Coordinates of N, CA and C in Angstrom, one line a residue:
X1 N 0.9 -1.4 -0.3 CA 0.3 0.0 -0.3 C 0.8 1.5 0.2
X2 N 0.4 2.3 -0.8 CA 1.2 3.4 -0.8 C 0.3 4.4 -0.1
X3 N 0.9 5.4 0.7 CA 0.3 6.7 1.4 C 0.7 7.8 0.7
X4 N 0.0 8.9 0.2 CA 0.5 10.2 -0.4 C -0.1 11.0 0.6
X5 N 1.2 11.9 1.0 CA 0.9 13.0 2.1 C 1.2 14.3 1.4
X6 N 0.1 15.4 1.4 CA 0.2 16.6 0.9 C 1.1 17.8 1.9
X7 N 2.2 18.3 1.6 CA 2.9 19.3 2.6 C 3.0 20.7 2.1
X8 N 2.7 21.6 2.8 CA 2.7 23.1 2.3 C 3.8 24.0 3.2
X9 N 4.6 24.8 2.2 CA 5.4 25.6 3.0 C 4.8 27.1 3.2
X10 N 4.8 27.2 4.4 CA 4.0 28.2 5.0 C 5.0 29.3 6.1
X11 N 4.6 30.7 6.5 CA 5.3 31.2 7.2 C 5.4 30.6 8.6
X12 N 6.6 30.5 9.2 CA 6.5 29.7 10.8 C 5.4 30.4 11.3
X13 N 5.0 29.3 12.3 CA 3.9 29.9 13.3 C 4.4 30.8 14.4
X14 N 5.7 30.9 14.5 CA 6.0 31.8 15.5 C 6.2 33.3 15.3
X15 N 6.3 33.4 13.8 CA 6.3 34.7 13.1 C 5.0 35.6 13.3
X16 N 5.2 36.8 13.6 CA 4.3 37.6 13.6 C 4.3 38.2 12.3
X17 N 3.5 38.1 11.3 CA 3.0 38.5 10.0 C 2.9 40.1 9.5
X18 N 3.4 40.8 8.5 CA 3.2 41.7 8.4 C 2.4 42.0 7.3
X19 N 1.7 43.1 6.7 CA 0.9 43.2 5.8 C 2.0 44.1 4.8
X20 N 1.8 43.8 3.5 CA 2.4 44.7 2.3 C 2.1 46.3 2.4
X21 N 2.9 47.2 2.1 CA 2.6 48.4 2.3 C 1.6 48.8 1.2
X22 N 1.2 47.9 0.5 CA 0.5 48.4 -0.8 C -1.1 47.7 -0.6
X23 N -1.2 46.7 0.5 CA -2.0 46.0 0.9 C -2.6 44.7 -0.1
X24 N -1.5 44.4 -0.9 CA -1.7 43.5 -1.8 C -1.7 41.8 -1.1
X25 N -1.0 41.5 0.0 CA -1.0 40.5 0.6 C 0.2 40.6 1.9
X26 N 0.7 39.3 2.3 CA 1.7 39.2 3.2 C 2.9 39.3 2.9
X27 N 3.7 40.1 3.4 CA 5.3 40.3 3.2 C 5.7 39.1 3.7
X28 N 6.4 38.3 2.9 CA 7.0 37.2 3.3 C 8.8 37.2 3.1
X29 N 9.1 38.3 2.6 CA 10.9 38.7 2.2 C 11.4 38.6 3.9
X30 N 12.6 37.6 3.6 CA 13.5 37.3 4.7 C 12.4 37.0 6.2
X31 N 11.5 36.1 6.2 CA 10.5 35.7 6.9 C 11.0 34.1 7.0
X32 N 11.2 33.7 8.3 CA 11.2 32.3 8.4 C 9.9 31.7 8.0
X33 N 10.6 30.6 7.2 CA 9.3 29.5 6.8 C 9.6 28.0 7.2
X34 N 8.3 27.6 7.2 CA 8.4 26.0 7.6 C 7.4 25.2 7.3
X35 N 7.3 24.0 7.6 CA 6.1 23.1 7.0 C 4.7 23.4 8.0
X36 N 3.8 23.1 7.3 CA 2.7 23.5 8.0 C 2.4 22.5 8.9
X37 N 1.9 22.9 10.3 CA 2.2 22.3 11.6 C 0.9 20.9 11.1
X38 N -0.3 21.3 10.8 CA -0.9 20.2 10.5 C -0.6 19.1 9.2
X39 N 0.3 19.6 8.4 CA 1.0 18.7 7.4 C 1.8 17.9 8.1
X40 N 2.8 18.4 9.2 CA 3.6 17.6 9.9 C 3.0 16.5 10.5
X41 N 2.0 16.9 11.2 CA 1.2 15.6 11.7 C 0.7 14.5 10.7
X42 N 0.4 15.1 9.8 CA 0.0 14.1 8.5 C 1.2 13.2 7.8
X43 N 2.3 13.8 8.1 CA 3.4 13.0 7.5 C 4.0 12.1 8.7
X44 N 3.9 12.3 9.8 CA 4.3 11.6 11.3 C 3.2 10.4 11.2
X45 N 1.8 10.7 10.7 CA 0.8 9.5 10.7 C 1.2 8.5 9.9
X46 N 1.6 9.0 8.6 CA 1.7 8.1 7.4 C 2.9 7.3 7.7
X47 N 4.2 7.8 8.4 CA 5.5 7.2 8.9 C 5.0 6.1 9.6
X48 N 4.4 6.7 10.8 CA 3.7 5.5 11.9 C 2.9 4.3 11.3
X49 N 2.2 4.8 10.5 CA 1.5 3.6 9.5 C 2.4 2.9 8.9
X50 N 3.7 3.4 8.2 CA 4.6 2.3 7.5 C 5.2 1.6 8.4
X51 N 5.8 2.3 9.8 CA 6.3 1.2 10.9 C 5.6 0.2 11.1
X52 N 4.2 0.5 11.2 CA 3.2 -0.7 11.9 C 3.2 -1.7 10.7
X53 N 3.7 -1.7 9.5 CA 3.4 -2.5 8.5 C 2.2 -2.6 7.8
X54 N 1.4 -1.3 7.9 CA 0.4 -0.9 7.1 C 0.7 -0.7 5.7
X55 N 1.7 0.3 5.4 CA 1.9 1.0 4.0 C 3.6 0.4 4.1
X56 N 3.8 0.3 2.4 CA 5.1 -0.1 2.0 C 5.8 1.0 1.6
X57 N 5.1 2.2 1.6 CA 5.9 3.4 1.1 C 4.9 4.8 1.4
X58 N 5.9 5.8 1.6 CA 5.2 7.1 2.1 C 5.9 8.1 1.0
X59 N 4.8 8.6 0.3 CA 5.2 9.5 -0.7 C 4.8 11.1 -0.4
X60 N 5.8 11.9 -0.1 CA 5.2 13.4 0.1 C 5.3 14.3 -1.1
X61 N 4.4 15.3 -1.2 CA 4.1 16.1 -2.4 C 4.0 17.4 -2.0
X62 N 4.6 18.1 -2.5 CA 4.2 19.9 -2.2 C 4.2 20.5 -3.7
X63 N 3.6 21.5 -3.8 CA 3.5 22.4 -4.9 C 3.8 23.7 -4.6
X64 N 4.7 24.6 -5.5 CA 5.1 25.8 -5.4 C 6.4 26.0 -5.8
X65 N 6.9 27.2 -5.6 CA 8.2 27.5 -5.6 C 9.4 26.4 -5.4
X66 N 10.6 26.8 -5.6 CA 11.6 26.1 -5.7 C 12.1 25.4 -4.2
X67 N 11.8 26.9 -3.2 CA 12.1 26.7 -2.1 C 11.3 25.6 -1.3
X68 N 10.2 25.2 -1.9 CA 9.8 24.0 -1.1 C 10.3 22.7 -1.4
X69 N 11.7 22.7 -1.8 CA 12.0 21.7 -1.7 C 12.7 21.1 -0.3
X70 N 13.0 22.7 0.6 CA 13.4 22.4 1.8 C 12.2 21.8 3.2
X71 N 11.0 21.7 2.6 CA 10.1 21.3 3.0 C 10.2 19.9 2.7
X72 N 10.4 19.7 1.9 CA 10.0 18.3 1.3 C 11.3 17.5 2.1
X73 N 12.2 18.1 2.0 CA 13.6 17.4 2.7 C 13.2 17.1 4.2
X74 N 12.6 18.0 4.7 CA 12.1 18.1 6.1 C 11.2 16.6 6.3
X75 N 10.3 16.7 5.3 CA 9.4 15.3 5.5 C 10.1 14.2 5.3
X76 N 11.0 14.1 4.2 CA 11.8 13.1 4.0 C 12.6 12.7 5.8
X77 N 12.9 13.7 6.1 CA 13.8 13.3 7.5 C 13.3 12.7 8.6
X78 N 11.8 12.9 8.7 CA 11.1 12.5 9.5 C 10.5 10.9 9.1
X79 N 10.7 10.7 8.0 CA 10.8 9.2 7.7 C 9.8 8.9 6.0
X80 N 9.5 9.9 5.4 CA 9.0 9.6 4.0 C 10.2 9.0 3.5
X81 N 9.7 8.2 2.3 CA 10.5 7.3 1.3 C 10.8 8.2 0.1
X82 N 10.1 9.3 -0.5 CA 10.4 9.9 -1.5 C 9.5 11.1 -1.7
X83 N 9.8 11.8 -2.4 CA 9.4 13.3 -2.8 C 9.0 13.9 -3.8
X84 N 7.9 14.5 -4.1 CA 7.7 15.1 -5.6 C 7.2 16.6 -5.5
X85 N 8.0 17.5 -6.2 CA 7.9 19.0 -5.9 C 7.2 19.1 -7.3
X86 N 5.9 19.9 -7.3 CA 5.2 20.2 -8.6 C 5.6 21.8 -8.6
X87 N 6.6 22.0 -9.5 CA 7.2 23.5 -9.2 C 6.4 24.3 -10.1
X88 N 6.0 25.6 -9.4 CA 5.2 26.5 -10.3 C 5.4 28.1 -9.4
X89 N 5.4 29.0 -10.1 CA 5.6 30.3 -9.3 C 4.0 30.9 -9.0
X90 N 3.0 30.5 -9.7 CA 1.8 31.1 -9.9 C 1.1 30.7 -8.5
X91 N 0.3 31.6 -8.0 CA -0.2 31.7 -6.8 C -1.3 30.0 -6.8
X92 N -1.0 29.1 -5.9 CA -2.0 28.1 -6.3 C -2.8 27.9 -5.0
X93 N -4.3 28.1 -5.4 CA -5.3 27.7 -4.7 C -5.7 26.1 -4.3
X94 N -6.7 26.4 -3.3 CA -7.2 24.6 -2.9 C -7.6 24.1 -4.3
X95 N -8.5 24.5 -4.9 CA -8.7 23.8 -6.0 C -7.6 23.2 -7.0
X96 N -6.6 24.1 -7.1 CA -5.6 23.8 -8.2 C -4.9 23.0 -7.4
X97 N -4.5 22.8 -6.3 CA -3.8 21.7 -5.1 C -4.7 20.4 -5.3
X98 N -6.0 20.3 -5.2 CA -6.6 19.4 -5.2 C -6.5 18.4 -6.3
X99 N -6.6 19.2 -7.7 CA -6.6 18.8 -9.0 C -4.9 18.3 -9.0
X100 N -4.0 18.8 -8.5 CA -2.7 18.2 -8.5 C -2.6 17.0 -7.9
X101 N -3.0 16.9 -6.8 CA -3.0 15.6 -5.7 C -3.9 14.8 -6.3
X102 N -5.1 15.1 -7.3 CA -5.5 13.7 -7.7 C -4.9 13.4 -8.7
X103 N -4.6 14.0 -9.6 CA -3.3 13.3 -10.7 C -2.2 12.6 -10.1
X104 N -1.6 13.3 -9.1 CA -0.4 12.4 -8.4 C -1.2 11.1 -7.8
X105 N -2.1 11.1 -7.1 CA -2.7 10.0 -6.8 C -3.1 8.8 -7.3
X106 N -3.4 9.3 -8.6 CA -4.0 8.0 -9.7 C -2.8 7.7 -10.4
X107 N -1.6 8.5 -10.4 CA -0.6 8.0 -11.0 C 0.4 7.2 -10.2
X108 N 0.2 7.4 -8.9 CA 0.9 6.6 -8.0 C 0.3 5.6 -7.3
X109 N -1.1 5.5 -7.7 CA -2.1 4.2 -7.4 C -1.9 4.4 -5.7
X110 N -2.2 5.4 -5.0 CA -2.0 5.7 -3.4 C -3.4 5.1 -3.1
X111 N -3.2 4.5 -1.7 CA -4.5 3.9 -1.3 C -4.9 4.8 -0.1
X112 N -4.1 5.6 0.4 CA -4.6 6.8 1.1 C -3.8 7.7 1.3
X113 N -4.6 8.8 1.2 CA -4.2 10.3 0.9 C -4.3 11.3 2.1
X114 N -3.3 11.6 2.8 CA -3.4 12.2 3.9 C -2.9 13.9 3.7
X115 N -3.7 14.5 4.3 CA -3.3 16.0 4.3 C -3.6 16.9 5.6
X116 N -2.9 17.7 6.1 CA -3.4 18.6 7.1 C -4.8 19.2 6.8
X117 N -5.3 19.4 7.9 CA -7.0 19.8 8.0 C -7.1 21.2 7.1
X118 N -6.2 22.0 7.4 CA -6.1 23.4 6.8 C -4.5 23.9 6.9
X119 N -4.1 25.1 6.1 CA -2.9 25.5 6.2 C -3.1 27.0 7.0
X120 N -1.8 27.1 8.1 CA -2.0 28.0 9.1 C -2.1 29.5 8.2
X121 N -1.5 29.7 6.8 CA -1.6 31.0 6.2 C -3.0 31.5 5.7
X122 N -3.8 30.7 5.0 CA -4.9 31.0 4.6 C -6.2 30.4 5.2
X123 N -5.8 29.3 5.9 CA -6.8 28.9 6.9 C -8.3 28.3 6.1
X124 N -7.9 27.7 4.7 CA -9.2 27.7 3.9 C -9.5 26.5 4.2
X125 N -9.2 25.1 4.8 CA -9.6 24.0 5.1 C -10.7 23.5 4.1
X126 N -10.1 23.4 2.6 CA -10.7 23.2 1.4 C -10.2 22.2 1.0
X127 N -9.0 21.9 0.8 CA -8.2 21.1 -0.4 C -8.6 19.6 -0.1
X128 N -8.5 19.1 1.2 CA -9.0 17.6 1.4 C -10.5 17.2 1.0
X129 N -11.4 18.4 1.3 CA -12.5 18.1 0.7 C -13.0 18.1 -0.7
X130 N -12.1 18.8 -1.2 CA -12.3 19.3 -2.6 C -11.7 17.9 -3.4
X131 N -10.3 17.4 -2.8 CA -9.7 16.2 -3.4 C -10.8 14.8 -3.3
X132 N -11.2 14.7 -2.4 CA -12.2 13.6 -2.2 C -13.5 13.6 -3.2
X133 N -14.1 15.1 -3.2 CA -15.2 14.9 -4.3 C -14.6 14.9 -5.8
X134 N -13.4 15.5 -6.0 CA -12.8 15.0 -7.6 C -12.6 13.8 -7.7
X135 N -12.1 13.1 -6.6 CA -12.0 11.6 -6.9 C -13.2 10.6 -6.6
X136 N -14.0 11.4 -6.1 CA -15.2 10.4 -5.8 C -14.9 9.6 -4.6
X137 N -14.1 9.9 -3.4 CA -13.6 8.9 -2.6 C -14.3 9.2 -1.3
X138 N -14.3 8.2 -0.2 CA -14.5 8.7 1.3 C -13.8 9.2 1.8
X139 N -14.3 10.2 2.9 CA -13.1 11.0 3.4 C -13.5 10.9 5.0
X140 N -12.6 11.5 5.8 CA -12.4 11.2 7.0 C -11.7 12.6 7.5
X141 N -12.4 13.5 7.9 CA -11.9 15.0 7.9 C -11.6 15.3 9.7
X142 N -10.3 16.2 9.8 CA -10.4 16.4 11.3 C -10.3 15.1 12.2
X143 N -8.9 14.2 11.9 CA -9.0 13.0 12.3 C -8.0 13.3 13.6
X144 N -8.6 12.5 14.8 CA -7.7 12.6 16.0 C -7.3 11.1 16.3
X145 N -7.6 10.0 15.3 CA -7.3 8.7 15.4 C -7.4 8.0 14.3
X146 N -6.4 7.2 13.7 CA -6.5 6.7 12.4 C -6.1 5.2 12.8
X147 N -6.8 4.2 12.3 CA -6.6 2.8 12.4 C -7.3 2.2 11.2
X148 N -6.0 1.6 10.6 CA -6.1 0.7 9.2 C -6.1 -0.9 9.4
X149 N -7.2 -1.4 8.9 CA -7.1 -2.9 9.1 C -8.3 -3.6 8.2
X150 N -7.9 -4.8 7.8 CA -9.1 -5.3 6.8 C -9.5 -4.8 5.6
X151 N -8.7 -3.9 5.0 CA -8.8 -3.2 4.0 C -9.8 -1.9 4.3
X152 N -9.9 -1.6 5.5 CA -10.6 -0.1 5.6 C -9.7 0.8 6.6
X153 N -10.2 1.8 6.8 CA -9.7 2.8 7.7 C -10.8 3.2 8.6
X154 N -10.4 3.2 9.8 CA -11.4 3.5 10.9 C -11.0 5.0 11.5
X155 N -11.7 6.1 11.1 CA -11.0 7.6 11.7 C -12.0 7.8 12.5
X156 N -11.6 8.3 13.7 CA -12.2 9.3 14.8 C -11.9 10.6 14.5
X157 N -12.9 11.5 14.4 CA -13.0 12.9 14.1 C -13.6 13.5 15.0
X158 N -13.0 14.7 15.2 CA -13.5 15.9 16.0 C -14.9 16.5 15.3
X159 N -15.9 16.6 16.1 CA -17.1 17.2 15.6 C -17.6 18.2 16.8
X160 N -18.2 19.4 16.6 CA -18.9 20.2 17.5 C -19.3 19.5 18.9
X161 N -20.2 18.4 18.6 CA -20.4 17.6 19.9 C -19.5 16.7 20.5
X162 N -18.7 16.6 20.2 CA -17.7 15.5 20.7 C -16.6 14.8 19.7
X163 N -16.8 13.5 19.7 CA -15.9 12.6 18.7 C -17.3 11.8 17.9
X164 N -16.5 11.5 16.6 CA -17.4 10.6 15.9 C -16.4 9.6 15.0
X165 N -16.9 8.4 15.1 CA -16.1 7.4 14.5 C -16.6 6.8 13.0
X166 N -15.8 6.9 12.0 CA -16.7 6.3 11.0 C -15.4 5.5 10.4
X167 N -15.8 4.4 9.6 CA -15.0 3.5 8.7 C -15.4 3.7 7.4
X168 N -14.1 3.8 6.7 CA -14.0 4.1 5.3 C -13.4 3.3 4.6
X169 N -13.7 2.5 3.5 CA -13.1 1.9 2.4 C -12.1 2.5 1.6
X170 N -11.2 1.7 1.4 CA -10.1 2.0 0.6 C -10.2 2.3 -0.7
X171 N -9.5 2.9 -1.6 CA -8.5 4.2 -1.1 C -9.5 5.3 -0.6
X172 N -8.8 6.2 0.4 CA -10.0 7.3 1.0 C -8.8 8.4 1.1
X173 N -9.7 9.5 1.8 CA -8.9 10.5 1.6 C -9.1 11.2 3.3
X174 N -8.1 11.4 4.3 CA -7.6 11.7 5.4 C -7.3 13.2 5.7
X175 N -7.6 14.0 6.5 CA -7.2 15.3 7.1 C -7.2 15.3 8.5
X176 N -5.9 15.7 8.9 CA -5.6 15.4 10.3 C -5.8 16.7 10.9
X177 N -6.1 16.3 12.3 CA -6.2 17.4 13.4 C -4.9 17.4 14.4
X178 N -5.1 18.5 15.2 CA -4.1 18.7 16.4 C -3.6 17.5 17.2
X179 N -4.7 16.9 17.7 CA -4.6 15.7 18.7 C -4.4 14.4 18.1
X180 N -4.1 14.1 16.8 CA -3.9 12.9 16.4 C -2.7 12.6 16.5
X181 N -1.5 13.0 16.9 CA -0.2 12.6 17.3 C 0.9 13.7 17.5
X182 N 2.1 13.6 17.8 CA 2.9 14.8 18.3 C 4.1 14.3 17.0
X183 N 4.3 14.9 16.3 CA 5.3 14.9 15.3 C 7.0 14.4 15.9
X184 N 7.7 13.6 15.8 CA 8.7 13.3 16.0 C 9.8 14.2 15.8
X185 N 11.1 14.4 16.9 CA 12.0 15.5 16.5 C 12.9 14.9 15.5
X186 N 13.3 15.8 14.6 CA 14.0 15.5 13.3 C 15.7 15.3 13.8
X187 N 16.4 14.1 13.8 CA 17.5 14.1 14.4 C 18.7 14.6 13.1
X188 N 19.8 14.7 13.3 CA 20.9 15.1 12.4 C 21.2 13.9 11.4
X189 N 21.4 12.7 11.8 CA 21.4 11.7 11.0 C 20.3 11.3 9.8
X190 N 19.0 11.8 10.4 CA 18.0 11.5 9.5 C 18.1 12.6 8.3
X191 N 18.2 13.9 9.0 CA 18.7 15.1 7.8 C 19.7 14.7 6.7
X192 N 20.7 14.2 7.4 CA 21.8 13.8 6.1 C 21.2 12.5 5.3
X193 N 20.5 11.6 5.8 CA 19.9 10.4 5.0 C 18.7 10.8 3.9
X194 N 18.2 12.2 4.5 CA 17.1 12.6 3.7 C 17.6 13.3 2.4
X195 N 18.9 13.9 2.3 CA 19.7 14.8 1.4 C 20.0 13.2 0.3
X196 N 19.7 12.0 0.4 CA 20.2 11.1 -0.5 C 18.8 10.4 -0.9
X197 N 17.6 11.0 -0.2 CA 16.2 10.2 -1.1 C 16.0 10.9 -2.3
X198 N 15.4 10.6 -3.1 CA 14.6 10.7 -4.3 C 13.7 11.8 -4.3
X199 N 14.0 13.3 -4.9 CA 13.1 14.3 -5.0 C 12.9 14.5 -6.2
X200 N 11.8 14.4 -6.7 CA 11.4 14.6 -8.4 C 10.8 16.1 -8.5
X201 N 11.2 16.4 -9.4 CA 10.6 17.7 -9.6 C 9.8 17.8 -10.9
X202 N 8.6 18.0 -11.2 CA 7.8 18.4 -12.4 C 7.0 19.7 -12.5
X203 N 6.4 19.8 -13.6 CA 5.8 21.0 -14.0 C 3.9 20.5 -13.7
X204 N 3.3 21.6 -13.5 CA 2.0 21.3 -13.3 C 1.3 20.4 -14.9
X205 N 2.1 21.3 -15.9 CA 1.8 20.9 -17.6 C 1.9 19.8 -17.4
X206 N 3.0 18.8 -17.0 CA 3.2 17.3 -17.2 C 2.2 16.4 -16.4
X207 N 1.1 17.0 -15.6 CA 0.0 16.3 -15.2 C -1.4 16.6 -15.6
X208 N -1.1 17.6 -16.7 CA -2.3 18.1 -17.7 C -3.3 18.7 -16.6
X209 N -3.1 19.3 -15.7 CA -4.2 20.1 -14.9 C -4.2 21.3 -15.1
X210 N -5.3 22.0 -14.9 CA -5.7 23.6 -15.0 C -5.3 24.2 -13.5
X211 N -4.3 25.0 -13.4 CA -4.0 25.5 -11.9 C -4.4 27.1 -12.2
X212 N -5.2 27.4 -13.0 CA -5.2 29.3 -13.3 C -6.0 29.5 -11.9
X213 N -5.9 30.4 -11.2 CA -6.5 31.1 -10.0 C -8.0 31.4 -10.2
X214 N -8.8 30.9 -9.5 CA -10.3 31.4 -9.6 C -10.6 32.2 -8.8
X215 N -9.9 32.7 -8.0 CA -10.3 34.1 -6.8 C -9.1 34.9 -6.6
X216 N -9.4 36.3 -6.8 CA -8.4 37.2 -6.8 C -8.7 38.0 -5.3
X217 N -7.5 38.4 -4.8 CA -7.5 39.0 -3.4 C -7.5 40.4 -3.9
X218 N -8.3 41.1 -3.3 CA -8.6 42.5 -3.7 C -7.7 43.5 -2.8
X219 N -8.1 43.1 -1.5 CA -7.1 43.7 -0.5 C -6.9 43.1 0.8
X220 N -5.8 43.2 1.6 CA -5.2 42.6 2.8 C -5.2 43.9 3.7
X221 N -5.9 43.6 4.8 CA -5.5 44.6 6.1 C -5.2 43.9 7.5
X222 N -4.7 44.7 8.0 CA -4.5 44.1 9.4 C -5.8 44.2 10.2
X223 N -6.0 43.4 11.3 CA -7.2 43.9 12.0 C -7.1 45.2 12.9
X224 N -8.2 45.8 13.0 CA -8.1 46.8 14.0 C -7.2 46.6 15.3
X225 N -6.8 47.9 15.9 CA -6.3 47.6 17.1 C -7.1 47.5 18.1
X226 N -7.2 46.7 19.3 CA -8.1 46.7 20.4 C -7.9 47.7 21.2
X227 N -8.8 48.4 22.0 CA -8.8 49.1 23.0 C -8.6 48.6 24.0
X228 N -8.3 49.4 25.1 CA -7.7 48.8 26.5 C -9.2 48.5 27.2
X229 N -8.9 47.2 28.0 CA -10.1 46.9 29.0 C -10.6 47.8 30.0
X230 N -11.3 47.9 30.5 CA -11.9 48.8 31.8 C -12.0 48.0 32.9
X231 N -11.6 48.3 34.0 CA -12.0 47.5 35.6 C -13.4 48.2 36.0
X232 N -14.2 47.3 36.3 CA -15.6 47.8 37.0 C -15.4 47.5 38.4
X233 N -16.1 48.0 39.2 CA -16.1 47.8 40.7 C -17.0 46.9 41.0
X234 N -18.3 46.6 40.5 CA -19.2 45.4 40.6 C -19.9 45.2 39.6
X235 N -21.1 44.0 39.9 CA -21.9 43.8 38.6 C -22.8 44.9 38.3
X236 N -23.1 45.7 39.2 CA -23.9 46.6 38.8 C -23.3 47.5 37.8
X237 N -22.3 48.0 38.2 CA -21.4 48.9 37.2 C -21.4 48.2 35.8
X238 N -21.1 46.9 35.6 CA -21.0 46.2 34.8 C -22.2 46.2 33.7
X239 N -23.2 45.8 34.4 CA -24.3 45.9 33.7 C -24.5 47.3 33.0
X240 N -24.5 48.1 33.9 CA -24.8 49.7 33.4 C -23.8 49.9 32.2
X241 N -22.5 49.4 32.4 CA -22.0 50.0 31.0 C -22.4 49.2 30.0
X242 N -22.8 47.8 30.0 CA -23.2 47.1 28.7 C -24.4 47.6 28.5
X243 N -25.4 48.1 29.2 CA -26.7 48.8 28.7 C -26.7 50.1 28.2
X244 N -25.8 51.0 28.7 CA -25.8 52.3 28.2 C -24.7 52.7 27.4
X245 N -23.7 51.9 27.3 CA -22.3 52.3 26.5 C -22.2 51.4 25.5
X246 N -22.0 49.9 25.9 CA -21.9 49.1 24.7 C -23.4 48.7 23.9
X247 N -24.5 49.0 24.7 CA -25.8 48.9 24.1 C -26.2 47.3 23.7
X248 N -25.7 46.4 24.5 CA -25.8 45.1 23.9 C -26.6 44.4 24.8
X249 N -27.3 45.0 25.7 CA -28.5 44.5 26.8 C -29.3 45.5 26.8

């Protein structure tokens, strides 16, 4: 069995992002980039499934500029077997990524496709669902536990009311939530081994997919600064302010 894992290069979660002066987007010049945390969990889960004897090969995929190779090398150091970079300088939106993943999943004959539930840069939370729809496959989103046995994958997923457990026939699409696992620390020997693993670079045209953007960003603004809070003496003073100043009651 092959497992295909999608990873995205994003601004590191510890970095405070800044809006460009022309409000056209986020300024990423000289900013630390890293693997999307939810995708790191997806890679870890795929590697664990391989270590458990469920899968024979873990393939990681990223789409974007040349610098995405660094992200793929990190995934290879975690334990993936080989990597594919779909190189493009265009803005790749969720639908375009879903089309790319569909083409690669069919080419590689992957039985399980794992993605992070969302990327921390755009928070779209769309790619996994779009991919499942395009491929007409069962999906288990927001997974907090994954068990593969007897040709099926059982996914415990986090929903508003608590937890829901579903059984999916293979092939299937899974998107990972934070509580699925804790990614391992990448050691220096594994980083060195990752440099020798296969990293294939292809163009979207080779896959025959249309990656043209469907959406256009008109303007990006920082959220308004919040005013300082006010201490009140008692409940009566709080009610008076909510009624007469905030006018919410």
